Tab-separated table of C-alpha atoms in Angstrom:
chain	number	residue	atom	x	y	z
A	213	UNK	CA	137.488	104.052	98.565
A	214	UNK	CA	134.718	105.297	100.654
A	215	UNK	CA	133.060	102.776	103.036
A	216	UNK	CA	129.721	102.613	102.367
A	217	UNK	CA	128.715	100.212	105.166
A	218	UNK	CA	126.309	101.576	107.526
A	219	UNK	CA	127.312	102.300	111.123
A	220	UNK	CA	127.278	99.217	113.772
A	221	UNK	CA	123.063	99.012	115.304
A	222	UNK	CA	124.121	100.215	118.571
A	223	UNK	CA	125.326	103.361	116.540
A	224	UNK	CA	121.971	103.866	114.968
A	225	UNK	CA	119.799	102.397	116.899
A	226	UNK	CA	115.941	103.768	117.036
A	227	UNK	CA	113.664	103.190	119.716
A	228	UNK	CA	110.515	102.452	118.056
A	229	UNK	CA	107.156	104.437	119.505
A	230	UNK	CA	105.343	101.012	120.395
A	231	UNK	CA	108.379	99.059	121.575
A	232	UNK	CA	108.462	100.087	125.168
A	233	UNK	CA	106.380	103.038	126.365
A	234	UNK	CA	108.614	103.048	129.742
A	235	UNK	CA	112.055	103.352	127.729
A	236	UNK	CA	114.448	105.793	128.864
A	237	UNK	CA	117.775	107.091	127.860
A	238	UNK	CA	120.504	104.469	128.123
A	239	UNK	CA	124.235	105.472	127.528
A	240	UNK	CA	123.462	109.038	126.418
A	241	UNK	CA	120.878	108.178	123.634
A	242	UNK	CA	117.560	109.726	123.882
A	243	UNK	CA	114.485	107.743	123.557
A	244	UNK	CA	112.774	109.788	120.227
A	245	UNK	CA	109.877	112.325	121.542
A	246	UNK	CA	106.827	111.489	119.607
A	247	UNK	CA	104.538	114.486	121.122
A	248	UNK	CA	105.560	116.379	118.001
A	249	UNK	CA	103.307	114.269	116.023
A	250	UNK	CA	99.712	115.918	116.732
A	251	UNK	CA	96.830	113.485	117.901
A	252	UNK	CA	94.545	112.461	114.885
A	253	UNK	CA	90.878	113.579	114.477
A	254	UNK	CA	88.029	111.603	114.391
A	255	UNK	CA	87.616	112.220	110.661
A	256	UNK	CA	91.456	111.189	110.037
A	257	UNK	CA	91.118	107.709	112.909
A	258	UNK	CA	88.328	106.746	110.344
A	259	UNK	CA	89.878	107.483	107.049
A	260	UNK	CA	93.032	105.386	108.207
A	261	UNK	CA	90.501	102.494	108.700
A	262	UNK	CA	88.976	102.707	105.415
A	263	UNK	CA	92.359	102.731	103.923
A	264	UNK	CA	93.512	100.074	105.420
A	265	UNK	CA	89.870	98.009	104.241
A	266	UNK	CA	90.811	99.764	100.543
A	267	UNK	CA	94.160	98.026	100.743
A	268	UNK	CA	92.337	94.733	101.573
A	269	UNK	CA	89.491	94.474	98.953
A	270	UNK	CA	92.372	95.611	96.321
A	271	UNK	CA	94.377	92.500	97.364
A	272	UNK	CA	91.181	90.111	97.272
A	273	UNK	CA	90.314	91.597	93.765
A	274	UNK	CA	94.108	90.852	92.787
A	275	UNK	CA	94.259	87.303	93.820
A	276	UNK	CA	91.219	86.614	92.123
A	277	UNK	CA	92.506	87.759	88.889
A	278	UNK	CA	95.650	85.737	89.526
A	279	UNK	CA	93.898	82.239	90.477
A	280	UNK	CA	91.422	83.056	87.152
A	281	UNK	CA	94.615	83.153	84.891
A	282	UNK	CA	96.233	79.783	86.444
A	283	UNK	CA	93.000	77.745	86.168
A	284	UNK	CA	90.589	79.460	83.718
A	285	UNK	CA	92.580	81.250	81.009
A	286	UNK	CA	95.470	79.421	80.912
A	287	UNK	CA	93.908	75.799	81.471
A	288	UNK	CA	96.211	74.183	83.535
A	289	UNK	CA	95.792	70.528	84.888
A	290	UNK	CA	98.415	70.630	87.422
A	291	UNK	CA	97.039	71.130	90.549
A	292	UNK	CA	100.447	69.747	92.801
A	293	UNK	CA	102.056	72.051	95.451
A	294	UNK	CA	105.277	72.694	93.763
A	295	UNK	CA	102.850	74.062	90.682
A	296	UNK	CA	101.143	76.568	93.237
A	297	UNK	CA	104.535	77.341	94.927
A	298	UNK	CA	106.197	78.419	91.181
A	299	UNK	CA	103.194	80.224	90.060
A	300	UNK	CA	102.916	81.979	93.060
A	301	UNK	CA	106.287	83.088	93.204
A	302	UNK	CA	106.174	84.015	89.494
A	303	UNK	CA	102.656	85.819	89.636
A	304	UNK	CA	103.769	87.963	92.785
A	305	UNK	CA	106.425	89.552	89.887
A	306	UNK	CA	103.686	90.712	87.984
A	307	UNK	CA	102.149	94.034	88.305
A	308	UNK	CA	98.159	94.659	87.860
A	309	UNK	CA	98.596	96.147	84.525
A	310	UNK	CA	100.311	93.162	83.714
A	311	UNK	CA	97.959	90.708	84.668
A	312	UNK	CA	95.401	92.852	83.682
A	313	UNK	CA	96.763	92.536	80.102
A	314	UNK	CA	97.036	88.683	80.401
A	315	UNK	CA	93.139	88.415	80.992
A	316	UNK	CA	92.776	90.582	77.835
A	317	UNK	CA	95.436	88.461	75.739
A	318	UNK	CA	93.417	85.422	76.530
A	319	UNK	CA	89.824	86.069	76.918
A	320	UNK	CA	86.902	88.477	75.772
A	321	UNK	CA	85.776	90.627	78.324
A	322	UNK	CA	82.313	92.413	78.507
A	323	UNK	CA	82.719	95.822	77.685
A	324	UNK	CA	81.230	97.601	80.620
A	325	UNK	CA	83.310	95.171	82.933
A	326	UNK	CA	86.451	96.237	80.555
A	327	UNK	CA	85.459	99.488	81.294
A	328	UNK	CA	85.406	98.507	85.041
A	329	UNK	CA	88.625	97.147	84.746
A	330	UNK	CA	90.358	99.930	83.546
A	331	UNK	CA	89.023	102.232	86.248
A	332	UNK	CA	90.179	99.658	89.019
A	333	UNK	CA	93.787	99.979	87.210
A	334	UNK	CA	93.698	103.792	87.373
A	335	UNK	CA	92.408	104.519	90.724
A	336	UNK	CA	94.280	101.493	92.277
A	337	UNK	CA	97.826	103.280	90.768
A	338	UNK	CA	96.382	106.452	92.321
A	339	UNK	CA	95.918	104.337	95.728
A	340	UNK	CA	99.484	103.664	95.997
A	341	UNK	CA	101.701	105.960	94.565
A	342	UNK	CA	99.785	109.160	95.191
A	343	UNK	CA	96.987	109.198	97.464
A	344	UNK	CA	99.078	111.590	99.946
A	345	UNK	CA	100.970	113.588	97.242
A	346	UNK	CA	97.471	114.119	95.270
A	347	UNK	CA	96.101	118.266	95.765
A	348	UNK	CA	92.707	116.374	96.004
A	349	UNK	CA	93.143	114.022	98.605
A	350	UNK	CA	94.637	114.249	101.733
A	351	UNK	CA	93.922	114.630	105.411
A	352	UNK	CA	95.000	118.082	106.365
A	353	UNK	CA	91.359	119.476	105.777
A	354	UNK	CA	88.026	118.056	106.204
A	355	UNK	CA	87.091	118.820	102.775
A	356	UNK	CA	90.202	116.530	101.806
A	357	UNK	CA	89.259	113.617	103.677
A	358	UNK	CA	85.794	113.976	102.323
A	359	UNK	CA	87.350	113.580	99.073
A	360	UNK	CA	89.270	111.010	99.979
A	361	UNK	CA	86.306	108.683	101.712
A	362	UNK	CA	84.417	109.425	98.410
A	363	UNK	CA	87.486	107.898	96.312
A	364	UNK	CA	87.995	105.086	98.914
A	365	UNK	CA	84.140	104.086	98.779
A	366	UNK	CA	84.733	103.990	94.749
A	367	UNK	CA	87.817	102.132	94.636
A	368	UNK	CA	86.112	99.638	97.234
A	369	UNK	CA	83.328	99.644	94.860
A	370	UNK	CA	85.931	98.630	91.645
A	371	UNK	CA	87.587	96.013	93.562
A	372	UNK	CA	84.721	93.814	95.064
A	373	UNK	CA	82.813	93.842	91.509
A	374	UNK	CA	86.284	93.184	89.995
A	375	UNK	CA	86.993	90.516	92.802
A	376	UNK	CA	83.532	89.095	92.420
A	377	UNK	CA	83.471	88.587	88.572
A	378	UNK	CA	86.437	86.836	88.651
A	379	UNK	CA	85.292	84.389	91.544
A	380	UNK	CA	82.478	83.678	90.036
A	381	UNK	CA	84.380	82.395	86.989
A	382	UNK	CA	86.566	80.282	89.175
A	383	UNK	CA	83.061	78.574	90.598
A	384	UNK	CA	81.644	78.225	86.961
A	385	UNK	CA	84.895	76.599	85.924
A	386	UNK	CA	85.205	74.047	88.986
A	387	UNK	CA	81.611	72.980	88.421
A	388	UNK	CA	82.042	72.675	84.610
A	389	UNK	CA	85.340	70.508	85.231
A	390	UNK	CA	83.974	68.525	87.643
A	391	UNK	CA	85.758	69.590	90.555
A	392	UNK	CA	83.197	71.779	92.655
A	393	UNK	CA	81.616	68.105	93.896
A	394	UNK	CA	84.946	66.729	95.491
A	395	UNK	CA	85.325	70.256	97.279
A	396	UNK	CA	84.405	70.630	101.178
A	397	UNK	CA	80.825	71.292	101.839
A	398	UNK	CA	81.620	73.766	103.940
A	399	UNK	CA	83.383	75.686	100.780
A	400	UNK	CA	80.404	74.929	98.680
A	401	UNK	CA	77.791	76.071	100.556
A	402	UNK	CA	79.793	79.301	101.247
A	403	UNK	CA	77.245	82.161	100.961
A	404	UNK	CA	79.331	84.023	98.800
A	405	UNK	CA	80.045	81.595	96.773
A	406	UNK	CA	76.199	80.520	96.718
A	407	UNK	CA	75.299	84.408	96.182
A	408	UNK	CA	77.930	84.338	92.952
A	409	UNK	CA	76.635	81.488	90.992
A	410	UNK	CA	72.890	82.691	90.955
A	411	UNK	CA	75.197	85.835	89.759
A	412	UNK	CA	76.178	84.655	86.556
A	413	UNK	CA	79.335	86.438	86.333
A	414	UNK	CA	81.177	84.016	83.879
A	415	UNK	CA	79.356	85.169	80.785
A	416	UNK	CA	81.544	88.791	81.322
A	417	UNK	CA	84.949	86.901	80.869
A	418	UNK	CA	85.059	84.142	77.786
A	419	UNK	CA	88.244	82.572	77.152
A	420	UNK	CA	89.324	83.187	73.437
């Protein structure tokens, strides 16, 4: 039977680009020449920055959805660390599509917000799986970079709206269940949560 084990570490050692700029050849193993990669233009660097910002907003929105499912839609009364650990491990395995299916199964959504969730899911999947293989977006030309920037801005807007709606639902739930007044004052006075409380976003997601 063929031995499928990888060669030992020394035989396949890779010198990382940012590991040691002073690295030199050792034992006949050449350091990789990274000059084969072209320098990034200012617009390309800006695109990479926006990709990172978009990833951040997506993850914040997904976390807000998970919190809403745990506390609001399932009405948990268990606030132990063991519960949090178990729920976090379970929810980490669920895709965004599965999370949104859970939301729709347990709540009535405002039609306009339902459309936003659909758009968010579709754009998020393009971002994760197709952003650099799409014919419309890329870094090869200024035109493609402009299309990419517009797409990222649109996705960030959707993620921001989704996050705020579910966080707004959470603040309403915390107050309705007498939990809000027990939270640290710094949390209750947070400008973001104060603004969310004034928006009334909780009316967009109603438990069945």
